[in-house]
XYZ file of C-alpha atoms in Angstrom:
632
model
C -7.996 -10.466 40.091
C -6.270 -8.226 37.918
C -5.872 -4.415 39.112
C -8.487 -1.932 37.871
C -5.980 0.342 37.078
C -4.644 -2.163 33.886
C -7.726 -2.909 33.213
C -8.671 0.999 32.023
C -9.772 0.868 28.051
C -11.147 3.774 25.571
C -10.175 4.207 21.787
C -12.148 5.797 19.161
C -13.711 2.930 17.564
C -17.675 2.047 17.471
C -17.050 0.052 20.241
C -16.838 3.068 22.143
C -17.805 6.372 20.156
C -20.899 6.101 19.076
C -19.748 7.938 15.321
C -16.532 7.629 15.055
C -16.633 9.994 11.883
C -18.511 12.871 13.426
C -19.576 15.997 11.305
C -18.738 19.151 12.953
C -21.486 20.585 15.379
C -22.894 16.629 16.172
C -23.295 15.477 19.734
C -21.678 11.943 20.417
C -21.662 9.795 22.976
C -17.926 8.614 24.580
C -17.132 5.453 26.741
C -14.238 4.101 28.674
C -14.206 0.614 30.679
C -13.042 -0.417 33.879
C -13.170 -3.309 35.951
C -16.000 -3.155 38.434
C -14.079 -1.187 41.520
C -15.030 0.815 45.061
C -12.022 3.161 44.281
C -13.101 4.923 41.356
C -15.782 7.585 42.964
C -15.993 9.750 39.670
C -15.034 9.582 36.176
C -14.773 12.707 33.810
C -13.667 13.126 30.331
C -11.465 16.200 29.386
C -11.109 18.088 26.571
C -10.728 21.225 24.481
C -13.311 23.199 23.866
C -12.379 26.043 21.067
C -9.054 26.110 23.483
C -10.483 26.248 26.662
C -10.130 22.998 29.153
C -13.565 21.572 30.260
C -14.695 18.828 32.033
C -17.263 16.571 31.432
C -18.364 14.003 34.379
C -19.207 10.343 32.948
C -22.061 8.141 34.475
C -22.309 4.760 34.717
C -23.931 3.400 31.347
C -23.627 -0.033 31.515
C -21.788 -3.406 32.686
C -20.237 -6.005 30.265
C -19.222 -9.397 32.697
C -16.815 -7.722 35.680
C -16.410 -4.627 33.454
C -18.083 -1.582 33.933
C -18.997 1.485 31.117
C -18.622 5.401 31.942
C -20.138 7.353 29.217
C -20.846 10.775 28.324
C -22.523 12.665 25.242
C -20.606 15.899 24.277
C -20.698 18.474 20.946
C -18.029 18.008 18.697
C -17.493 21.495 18.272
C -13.798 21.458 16.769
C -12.726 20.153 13.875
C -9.375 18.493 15.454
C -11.304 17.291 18.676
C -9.060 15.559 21.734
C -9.267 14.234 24.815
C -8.687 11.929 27.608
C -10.297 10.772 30.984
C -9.818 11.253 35.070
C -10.584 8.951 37.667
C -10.908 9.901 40.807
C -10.602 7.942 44.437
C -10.376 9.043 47.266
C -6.878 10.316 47.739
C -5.580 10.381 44.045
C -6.439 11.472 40.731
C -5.636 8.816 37.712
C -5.344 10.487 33.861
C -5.838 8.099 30.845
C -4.361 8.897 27.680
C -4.310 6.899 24.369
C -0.883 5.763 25.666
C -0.946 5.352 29.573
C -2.377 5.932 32.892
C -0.701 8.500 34.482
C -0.551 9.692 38.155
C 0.251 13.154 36.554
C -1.525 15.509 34.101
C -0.177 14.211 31.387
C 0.934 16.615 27.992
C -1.969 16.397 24.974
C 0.411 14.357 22.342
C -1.069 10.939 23.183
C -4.515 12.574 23.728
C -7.509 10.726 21.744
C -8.352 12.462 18.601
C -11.948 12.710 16.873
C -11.674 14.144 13.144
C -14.762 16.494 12.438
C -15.807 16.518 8.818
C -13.118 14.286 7.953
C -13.174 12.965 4.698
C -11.752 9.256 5.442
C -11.272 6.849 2.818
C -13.490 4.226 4.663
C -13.203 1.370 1.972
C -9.541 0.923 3.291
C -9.808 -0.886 6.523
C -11.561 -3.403 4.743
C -8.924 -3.725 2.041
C -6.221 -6.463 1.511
C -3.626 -4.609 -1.021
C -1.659 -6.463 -3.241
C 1.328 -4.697 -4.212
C 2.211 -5.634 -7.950
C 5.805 -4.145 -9.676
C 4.076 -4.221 -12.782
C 7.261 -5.487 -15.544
C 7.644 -8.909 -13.691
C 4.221 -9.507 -12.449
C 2.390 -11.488 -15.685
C 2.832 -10.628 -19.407
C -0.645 -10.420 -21.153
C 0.290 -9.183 -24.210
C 4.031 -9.902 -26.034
C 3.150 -7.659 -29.289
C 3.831 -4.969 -26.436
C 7.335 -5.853 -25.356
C 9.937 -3.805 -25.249
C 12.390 -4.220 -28.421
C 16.221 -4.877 -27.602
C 18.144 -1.789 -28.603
C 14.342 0.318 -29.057
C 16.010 3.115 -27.902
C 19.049 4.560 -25.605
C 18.383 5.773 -22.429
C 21.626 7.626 -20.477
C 23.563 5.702 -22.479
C 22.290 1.916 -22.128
C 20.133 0.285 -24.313
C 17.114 -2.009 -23.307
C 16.824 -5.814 -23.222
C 14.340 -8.065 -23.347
C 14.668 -11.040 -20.944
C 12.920 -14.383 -21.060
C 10.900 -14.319 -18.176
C 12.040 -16.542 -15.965
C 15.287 -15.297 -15.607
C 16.161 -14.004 -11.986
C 16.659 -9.861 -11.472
C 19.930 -9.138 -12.714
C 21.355 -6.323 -10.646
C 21.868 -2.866 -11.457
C 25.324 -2.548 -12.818
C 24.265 -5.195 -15.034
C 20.905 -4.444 -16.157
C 20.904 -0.436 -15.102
C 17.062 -0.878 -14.358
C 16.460 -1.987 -18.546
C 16.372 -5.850 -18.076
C 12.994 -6.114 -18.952
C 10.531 -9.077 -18.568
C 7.607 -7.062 -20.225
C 4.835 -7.478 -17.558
C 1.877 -5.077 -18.696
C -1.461 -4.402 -17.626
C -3.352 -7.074 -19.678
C -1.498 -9.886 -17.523
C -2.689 -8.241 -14.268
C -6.466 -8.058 -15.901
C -5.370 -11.674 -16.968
C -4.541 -13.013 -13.020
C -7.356 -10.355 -11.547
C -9.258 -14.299 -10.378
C -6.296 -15.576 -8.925
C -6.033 -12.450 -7.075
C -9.392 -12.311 -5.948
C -9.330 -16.669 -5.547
C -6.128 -15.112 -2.923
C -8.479 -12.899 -0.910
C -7.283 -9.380 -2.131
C -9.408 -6.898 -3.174
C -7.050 -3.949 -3.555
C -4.409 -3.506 -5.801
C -0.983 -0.980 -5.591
C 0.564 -0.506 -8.194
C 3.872 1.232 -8.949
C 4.066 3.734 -11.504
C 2.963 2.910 -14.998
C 3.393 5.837 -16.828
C 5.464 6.405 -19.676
C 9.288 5.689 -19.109
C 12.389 4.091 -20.219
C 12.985 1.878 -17.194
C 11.527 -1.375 -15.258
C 11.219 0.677 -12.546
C 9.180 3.886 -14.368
C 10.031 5.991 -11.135
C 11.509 8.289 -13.952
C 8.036 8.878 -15.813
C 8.563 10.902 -18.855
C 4.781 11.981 -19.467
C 2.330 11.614 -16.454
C -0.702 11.779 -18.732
C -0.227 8.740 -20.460
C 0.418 5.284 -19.813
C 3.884 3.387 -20.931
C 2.571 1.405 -24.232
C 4.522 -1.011 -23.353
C 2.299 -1.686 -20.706
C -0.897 -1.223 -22.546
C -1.248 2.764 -22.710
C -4.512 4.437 -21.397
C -7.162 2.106 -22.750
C -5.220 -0.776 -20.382
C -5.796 1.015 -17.807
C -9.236 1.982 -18.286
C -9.704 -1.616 -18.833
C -8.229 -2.822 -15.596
C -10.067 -0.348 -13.260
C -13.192 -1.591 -15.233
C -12.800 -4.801 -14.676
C -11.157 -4.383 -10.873
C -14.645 -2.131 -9.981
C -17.045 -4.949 -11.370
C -15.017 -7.522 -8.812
C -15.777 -4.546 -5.728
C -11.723 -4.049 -5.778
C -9.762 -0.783 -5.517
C -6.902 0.749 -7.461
C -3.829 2.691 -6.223
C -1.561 4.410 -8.716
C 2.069 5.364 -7.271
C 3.658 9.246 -8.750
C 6.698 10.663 -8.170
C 5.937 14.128 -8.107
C 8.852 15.367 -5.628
C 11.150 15.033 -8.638
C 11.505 14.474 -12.638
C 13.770 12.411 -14.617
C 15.874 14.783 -15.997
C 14.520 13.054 -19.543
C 10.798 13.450 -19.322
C 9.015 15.623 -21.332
C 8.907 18.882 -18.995
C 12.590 18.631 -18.437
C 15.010 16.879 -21.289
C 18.119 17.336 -20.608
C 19.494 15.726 -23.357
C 17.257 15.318 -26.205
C 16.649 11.216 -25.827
C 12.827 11.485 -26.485
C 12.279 14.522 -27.403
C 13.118 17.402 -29.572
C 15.326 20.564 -28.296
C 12.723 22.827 -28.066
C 11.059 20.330 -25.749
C 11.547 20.966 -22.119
C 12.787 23.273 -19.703
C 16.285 22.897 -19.676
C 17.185 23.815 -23.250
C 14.718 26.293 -23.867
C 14.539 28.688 -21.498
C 11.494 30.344 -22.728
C 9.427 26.557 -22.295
C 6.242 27.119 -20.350
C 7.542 24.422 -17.623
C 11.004 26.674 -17.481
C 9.132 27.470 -13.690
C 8.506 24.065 -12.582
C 12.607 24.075 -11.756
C 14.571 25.637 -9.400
C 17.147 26.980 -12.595
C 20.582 28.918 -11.468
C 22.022 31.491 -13.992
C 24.432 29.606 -15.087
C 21.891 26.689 -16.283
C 22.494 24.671 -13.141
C 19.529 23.053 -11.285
C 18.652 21.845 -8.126
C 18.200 18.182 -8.001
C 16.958 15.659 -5.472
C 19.793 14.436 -3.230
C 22.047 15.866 -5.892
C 21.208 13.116 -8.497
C 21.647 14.999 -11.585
C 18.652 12.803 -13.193
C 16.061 14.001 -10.419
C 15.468 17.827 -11.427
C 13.327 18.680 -8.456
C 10.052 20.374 -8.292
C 9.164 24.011 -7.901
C 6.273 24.258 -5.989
C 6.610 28.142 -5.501
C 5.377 27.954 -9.322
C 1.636 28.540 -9.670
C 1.402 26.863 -12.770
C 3.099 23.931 -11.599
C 0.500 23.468 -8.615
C -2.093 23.874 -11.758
C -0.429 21.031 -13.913
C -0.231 18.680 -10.960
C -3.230 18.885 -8.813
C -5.188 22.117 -9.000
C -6.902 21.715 -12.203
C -9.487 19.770 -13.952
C -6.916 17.988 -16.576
C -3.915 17.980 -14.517
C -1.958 15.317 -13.440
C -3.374 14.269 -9.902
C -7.489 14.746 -10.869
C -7.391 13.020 -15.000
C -6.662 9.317 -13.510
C -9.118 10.189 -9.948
C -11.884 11.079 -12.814
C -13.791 9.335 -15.760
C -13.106 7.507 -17.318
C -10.008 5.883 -15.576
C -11.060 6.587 -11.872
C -8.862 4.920 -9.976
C -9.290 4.915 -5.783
C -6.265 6.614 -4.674
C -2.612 7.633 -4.986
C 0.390 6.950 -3.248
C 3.423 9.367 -3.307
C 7.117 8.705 -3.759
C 9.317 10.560 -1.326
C 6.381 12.262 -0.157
C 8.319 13.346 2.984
C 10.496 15.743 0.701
C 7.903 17.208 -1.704
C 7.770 20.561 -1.948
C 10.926 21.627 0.786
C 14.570 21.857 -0.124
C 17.241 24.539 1.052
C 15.742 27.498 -1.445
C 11.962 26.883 -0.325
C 10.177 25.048 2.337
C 6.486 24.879 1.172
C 5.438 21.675 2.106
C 3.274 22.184 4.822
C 0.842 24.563 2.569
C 0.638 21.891 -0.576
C 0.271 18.900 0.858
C -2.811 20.820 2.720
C -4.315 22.206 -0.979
C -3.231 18.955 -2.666
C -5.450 17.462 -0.248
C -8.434 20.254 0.003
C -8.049 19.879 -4.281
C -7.911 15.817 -4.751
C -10.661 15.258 -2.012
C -12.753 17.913 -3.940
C -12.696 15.926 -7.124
C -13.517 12.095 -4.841
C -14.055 12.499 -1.493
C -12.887 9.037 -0.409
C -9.744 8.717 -2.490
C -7.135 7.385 -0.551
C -4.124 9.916 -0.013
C -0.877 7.497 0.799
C 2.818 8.997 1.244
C 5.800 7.080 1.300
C 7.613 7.379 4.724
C 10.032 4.983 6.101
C 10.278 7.606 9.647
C 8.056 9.161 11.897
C 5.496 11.289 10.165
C 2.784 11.798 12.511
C 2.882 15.543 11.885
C 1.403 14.726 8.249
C -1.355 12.921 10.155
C -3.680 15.343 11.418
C -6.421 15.041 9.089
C -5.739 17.561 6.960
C -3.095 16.222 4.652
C -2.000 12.743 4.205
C -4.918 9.756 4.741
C -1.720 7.731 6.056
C 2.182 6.950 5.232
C 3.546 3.431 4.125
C 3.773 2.550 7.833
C 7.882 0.894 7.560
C 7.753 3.110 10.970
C 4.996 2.075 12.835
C 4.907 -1.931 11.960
C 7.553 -2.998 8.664
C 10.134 -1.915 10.352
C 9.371 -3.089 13.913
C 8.135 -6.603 12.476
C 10.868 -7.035 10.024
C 13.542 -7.146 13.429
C 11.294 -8.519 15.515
C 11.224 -11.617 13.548
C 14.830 -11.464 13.226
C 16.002 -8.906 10.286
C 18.236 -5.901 10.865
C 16.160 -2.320 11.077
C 15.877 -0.979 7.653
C 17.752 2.191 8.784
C 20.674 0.221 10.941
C 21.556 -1.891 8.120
C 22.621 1.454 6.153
C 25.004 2.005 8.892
C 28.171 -0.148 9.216
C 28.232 0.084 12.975
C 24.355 -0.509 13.594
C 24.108 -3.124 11.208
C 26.964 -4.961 13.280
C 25.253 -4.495 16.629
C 24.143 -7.799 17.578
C 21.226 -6.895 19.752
C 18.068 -9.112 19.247
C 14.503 -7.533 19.926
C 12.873 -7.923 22.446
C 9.049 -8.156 22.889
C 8.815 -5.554 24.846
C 10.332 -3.113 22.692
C 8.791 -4.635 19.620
C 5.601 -3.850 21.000
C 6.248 -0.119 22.645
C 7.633 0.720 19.152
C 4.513 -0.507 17.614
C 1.955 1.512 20.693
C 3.865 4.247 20.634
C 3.431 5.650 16.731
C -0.066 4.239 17.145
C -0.802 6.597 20.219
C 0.394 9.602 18.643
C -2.186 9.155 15.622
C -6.118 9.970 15.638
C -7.858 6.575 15.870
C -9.462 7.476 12.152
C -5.846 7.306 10.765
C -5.223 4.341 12.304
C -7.633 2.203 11.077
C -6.025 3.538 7.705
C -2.149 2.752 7.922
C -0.500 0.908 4.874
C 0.890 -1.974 6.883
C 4.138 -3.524 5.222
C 6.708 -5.221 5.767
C 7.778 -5.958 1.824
C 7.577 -3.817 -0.931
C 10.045 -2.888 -4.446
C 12.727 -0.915 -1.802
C 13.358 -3.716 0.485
C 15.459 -6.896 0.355
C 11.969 -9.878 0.732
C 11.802 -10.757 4.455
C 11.760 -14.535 3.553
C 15.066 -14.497 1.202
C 17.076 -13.155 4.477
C 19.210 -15.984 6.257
C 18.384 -15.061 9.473
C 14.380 -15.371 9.411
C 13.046 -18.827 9.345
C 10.123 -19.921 7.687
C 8.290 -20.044 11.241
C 9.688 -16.367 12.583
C 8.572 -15.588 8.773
C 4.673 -16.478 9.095
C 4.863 -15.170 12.493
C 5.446 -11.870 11.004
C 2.642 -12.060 8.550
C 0.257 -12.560 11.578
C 1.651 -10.115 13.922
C 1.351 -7.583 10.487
C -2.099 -8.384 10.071
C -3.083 -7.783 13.513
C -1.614 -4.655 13.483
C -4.644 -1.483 13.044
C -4.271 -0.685 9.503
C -4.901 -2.135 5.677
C -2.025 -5.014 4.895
C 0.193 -5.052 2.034
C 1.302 -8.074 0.084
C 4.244 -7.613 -2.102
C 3.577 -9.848 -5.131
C 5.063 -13.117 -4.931
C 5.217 -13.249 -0.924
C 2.344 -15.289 -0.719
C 4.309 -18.052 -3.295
C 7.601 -17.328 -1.109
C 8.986 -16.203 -4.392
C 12.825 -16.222 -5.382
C 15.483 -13.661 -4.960
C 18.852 -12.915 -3.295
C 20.084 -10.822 0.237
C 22.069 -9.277 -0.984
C 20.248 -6.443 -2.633
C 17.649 -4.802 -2.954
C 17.799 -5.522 -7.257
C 17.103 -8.827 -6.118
C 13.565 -8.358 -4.255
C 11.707 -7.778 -8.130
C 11.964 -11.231 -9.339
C 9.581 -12.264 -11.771
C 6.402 -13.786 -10.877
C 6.453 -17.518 -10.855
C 3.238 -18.586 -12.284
C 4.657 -22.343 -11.696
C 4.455 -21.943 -7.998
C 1.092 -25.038 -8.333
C 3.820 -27.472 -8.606
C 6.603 -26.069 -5.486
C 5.818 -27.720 -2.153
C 6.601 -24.590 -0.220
C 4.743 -21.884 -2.160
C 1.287 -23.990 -2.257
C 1.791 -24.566 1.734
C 2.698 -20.784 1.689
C -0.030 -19.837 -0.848
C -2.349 -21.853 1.774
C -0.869 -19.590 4.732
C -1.820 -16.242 3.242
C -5.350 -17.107 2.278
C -6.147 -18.072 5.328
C -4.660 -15.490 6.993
C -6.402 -12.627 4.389
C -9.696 -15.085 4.540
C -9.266 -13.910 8.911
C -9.211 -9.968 8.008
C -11.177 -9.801 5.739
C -14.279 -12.136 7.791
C -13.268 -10.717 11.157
C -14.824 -7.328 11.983
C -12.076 -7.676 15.399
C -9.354 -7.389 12.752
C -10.147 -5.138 10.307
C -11.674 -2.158 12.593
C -11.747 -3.404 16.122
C -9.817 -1.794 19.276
C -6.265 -3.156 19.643
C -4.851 -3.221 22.802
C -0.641 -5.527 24.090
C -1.691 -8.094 26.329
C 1.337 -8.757 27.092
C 5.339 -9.074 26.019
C 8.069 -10.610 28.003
C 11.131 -11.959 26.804
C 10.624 -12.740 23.014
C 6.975 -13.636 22.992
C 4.227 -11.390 22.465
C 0.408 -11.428 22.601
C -1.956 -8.615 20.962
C -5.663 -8.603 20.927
C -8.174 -7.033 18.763
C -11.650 -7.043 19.806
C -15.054 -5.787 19.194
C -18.142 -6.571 21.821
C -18.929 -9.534 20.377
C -15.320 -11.583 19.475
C -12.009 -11.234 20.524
C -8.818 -12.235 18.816
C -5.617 -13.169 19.919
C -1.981 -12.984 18.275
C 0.503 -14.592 20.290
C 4.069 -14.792 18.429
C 6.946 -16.306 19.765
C 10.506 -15.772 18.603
C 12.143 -17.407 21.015
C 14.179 -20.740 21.543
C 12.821 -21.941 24.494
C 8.570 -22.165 24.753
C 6.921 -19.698 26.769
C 3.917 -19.313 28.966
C 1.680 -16.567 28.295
C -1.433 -14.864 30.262
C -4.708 -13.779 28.959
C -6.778 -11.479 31.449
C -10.198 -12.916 31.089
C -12.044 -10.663 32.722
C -10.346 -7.613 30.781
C -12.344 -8.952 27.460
C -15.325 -10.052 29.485
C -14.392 -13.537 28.695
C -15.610 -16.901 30.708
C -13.712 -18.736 33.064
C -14.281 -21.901 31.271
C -14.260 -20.417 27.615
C -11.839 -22.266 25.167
C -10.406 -20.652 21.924
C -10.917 -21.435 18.125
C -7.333 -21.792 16.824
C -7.396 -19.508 13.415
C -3.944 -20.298 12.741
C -0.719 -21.318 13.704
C -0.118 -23.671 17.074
C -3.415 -25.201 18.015
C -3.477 -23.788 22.041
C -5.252 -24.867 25.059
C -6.039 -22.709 28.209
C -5.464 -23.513 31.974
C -8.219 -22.241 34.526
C -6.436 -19.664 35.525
C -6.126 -18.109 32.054
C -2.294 -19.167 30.707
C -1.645 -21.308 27.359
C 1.907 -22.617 26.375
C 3.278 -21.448 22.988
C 6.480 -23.455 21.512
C 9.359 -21.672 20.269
C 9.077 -20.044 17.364
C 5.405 -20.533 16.553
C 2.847 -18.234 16.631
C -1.149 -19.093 17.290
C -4.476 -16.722 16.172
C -7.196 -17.548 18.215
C -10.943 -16.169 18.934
C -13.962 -16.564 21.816
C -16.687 -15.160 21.293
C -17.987 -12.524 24.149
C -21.057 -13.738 25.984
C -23.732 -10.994 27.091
């Protein structure tokens, strides 16, 4: 019989809050299971109170197989309200965090976090995104390609490649080899992304700009003609919101390109008088951080990324306080597009003359949400950035911290940061499950369980070398990954072309934006591939367990793992080995109120069986989804 102690379970979910999105001043009701037990003589739930520590004591509320319910209904009287639980036997005092039972009072980091009045983007945890780099994704139109030698741009000119020629890299190309994707080839494919399973779409930035890339936007309020202009775009979203699927835009707003229209430097697009930097009397002369001697501060010290001054009223007005500015035009009609994501949003508005962050990305937010209350507020962030996860800035970062990163060595990559660094990137340690999984628990525990549910879950994306193009991740380890992802709280990601296996190189990162292979019918391993993800997406997007159900490690020894999301009525397994040798792994029936004699239905991946006493055997390097339903 497993120990009561392990068998302790709370989250913020439905399955035990009874709103999980309360309003402020509302009366809830909180649970927390526990295997049936004579220890436990009282259960109370703890919290915060406008400061103040209180203590509320839980009554039994109802059984569910061997496990037993404590509940209690309390005011949500704060807006940022947390808490955790103590049990109490006879000569000790337990204390249940989001993380861990303690013996100890433990610190309120990993307490569990209701968001009053929270305006969540709810749409997300039901969302598959497909991430799409928009120049090699499908070209719709041709009369819209870019022209070889159209214009110069710091001191290259463009080409136009046929398409299926492979990324060139970028001393080559310098970001200008151009396959002419546009936004009439992704209204063009919008049924074979839908025939896929996706319903969301992210796309990188469109707006106007000399490069593949169009990081370096020269005019946020227009669309890159090249790709369609402004009536594409209305177009797409039209089209995307008839098929019930959402739209997110990426901005860089931390920086310019030293050529865009507020800025240029050098005249490429735009007359003298144009810009801050030649005329110091230009009305965006204040959206810089300008030295007397016509210097500028830059992002990183790349003389092409002016940075932003976010000190300057006006600036704050062009970009997200007003009606017509940048951030609100594409949220309203008649674009209105579901969300943005932000490019190095973990820099914006901070460098060594100011450090403002904090208060815009708090009126960005208060301003955006104003104008649509459920757009979706993403920020790029490869590190730890739970202190932008509060509720009251960023909806949630591109979670490389919390699951890419973790998944991409589990399955046998280097860490995105160690293979910057010579010496990491030589270490030839192999993760374990164990740490895979406390890297993955321990960013979850720190978050409110709202946020959670809305993590951008990646492990691809434009930045990274493709998970299946490196050497040392096989195909298996590779759709291991893409489970284990999935299962992971949070909205997956698909980086365009993943789901075909698509081309590309290791050796950089150049290499990872290969055009789309609209051949892939007549590969072998891109239709079994193909087959892989829409079954997978067909699971999250069917399965309440995965899309908003409580997560919980069942276990991880050696290098297999086994994580289970569940609601009362289902449970679903992930076990992923990435091992050489098989392994043997335990479920806890009676922790999921499951039957002794229940038997799984295999999802995907090794087709398991289950021994009385609760184990299965999983092969080396395989991975198996499997459900039961939960009997009342």
């Amino acid at each position: 019989m497993l120990d009561w102690k392990k068998s302790i379970f709370s989250d913020t979910t439905e399955n035990f809050v009874s709103n999980p999105y309360p309003k402020k001043g509302e009366e809830v009701t909180i649970s927390v299971r526990l295997l049936k037990n004579e220890e436990v003589k009282n259960v109370f739930l703890r919290a915060r109170v406008f400061g103040v520590e209180q203590l509320f004591e839980m009554k039994k509320s109802r059984t569910l197989g061997e496990l037993q319910y404590y509940s209690v209904s309390v005011p949500i009287r704060d807006p940022y309200y947390n808490y955790h639980f103590y049990f109490v036997t006879d000569d000790k005092i337990y204390y249940y965090t989001q993380y861990k039972l303690t013996d100890f009072i433990p610190s309120e980091e990993h307490d569990f976090v209701l968001l009053a009045d929270y305006d969540a983007p709810r749409w997300v945890k039901d969302t598959v995104f497909y991430q799409i780099f928009p120049d090699r994704f499908c070209n719709g139109k041709e009369e819209l390609n870019v022209k070889p030698g159209e214009y110069t741009y710091q001191g290259y000119e463009p080409t136009s490649e046929k398409w299926d020629t492979p990324a060139m890299e970028y001393e080559e190309g310098h970001n200008l080899d151009f396959r002419n994707g546009d936004l009439y080839g992704i209204i063009e494919k919008l049924d074979y992304l839908q025939s896929l399973g996706v319903n969301g779409i992210y796309l990188n930035p469109i707006f106007v700009s000399p490069s593949i890339h169009r990081y370096d936007a020269l005019d946020y309020f227009h669309i890159d003609p090249h790709l369609g202009g402004d009536e594409a775009l209305e177009k797409l979203i039209k089209e995307m919101h008839k098929r019930n699927m959402k739209l997110l835009l990426d901005i860089s707003v931390n920086h310019t390109s030293s050529a865009s229209k507020w800025f240029n430097k050098q005249n490429e697009f735009y007359p003298s008088e144009v810009g801050a930097y030649q005329n110091i009397n230009a009305p965006e002369r204040n959206y810089y951080f300008f030295n007397e001697d016509g210097s500028y501060l830059t992002w990183f010290g790349v003389q092409t990324m002016p940075q932003l001054n976010y000190t300057s009223p006006e600036l704050r007005d062009a970009i997200y306080r007003k009606k017509d500015s940048v951030l609100q035009k594409w949220l309203l009609p008649p674009y209105g597009i579901d969300g943005w994501r932000f490019d190095v949003a973990d820099c914006m508005a901070r460098n060594d003359k100011v450090d403002v962050h904090d208060e815009v990305l708090e009126e960005l937010r208060s301003h955006l949400k104003s104008v649509k209350k459920d757009a979706y507020l993403l920020a790029e962030e490869w590190a730890d950035c739970a202190c932008d996860l509060k509720g009251n800035r960023w909806d949630a970062t591109m979670n490389y911290f919390g699951a890419g990163r973790p998944v991409r060595e589990f399955a046998g990559a280097k860490d995105l940061y160690h293979e910057r660094n010579p010496i990491l990137k030589a270490n030839k340690h192999k993760l374990t499950a164990s740490e895979f999984a406390s890297r993955v628990i321990e960013f979850l525990r720190v978050l409110p369980g709202a946020v959670q549910l809305q993590q951008f879950n990646l492990f691809d994306s434009h930045d990274v070398i493709r998970l299946h193009n490196i050497s040392t991740v096989s195909e298996s380890d590779y759709k291991s990954a893409v489970a284990l992802l999935f299962t992971i709280p949070g909205t997956p990601n698909i980086y365009y072309g993943d789901e075909i296996a698509l081309e590309g190189r290791e050796n950089s990162v150049d290499a990872c934006r290969y055009p789309f292979n609209w051949n892939w019918e007549k590969n072998p391993q891109s239709l079994l591939m193909h087959d892989f993800y829409s079954n997978i997406i067909k699971i999250r997007r069917e399965k309440k367990a995965w899309s908003e159900g409580s997560f919980a490690v069942v276990s991880a020894e050696g290098y297999t793992v086994c994580f289970a999301r569940f609601t009362e009525d289902e449970v679903i397994f992930t076990a992923a080995s990435m091992g050489d040798r098989e392994s043997y792994v335990y479920i806890p029936r009676e922790m999921f109120a499951l039957s002794q004699t229940a038997q799984p239905c295999v999802l995907s991946g090794e087709k398991i069986s289950f021994s009385e006493s609760g184990v299965f055997t999983l092969p080396a390097h395989s991975h198996s989804v499997f459900s039961f339903s939960i009997e009342k």
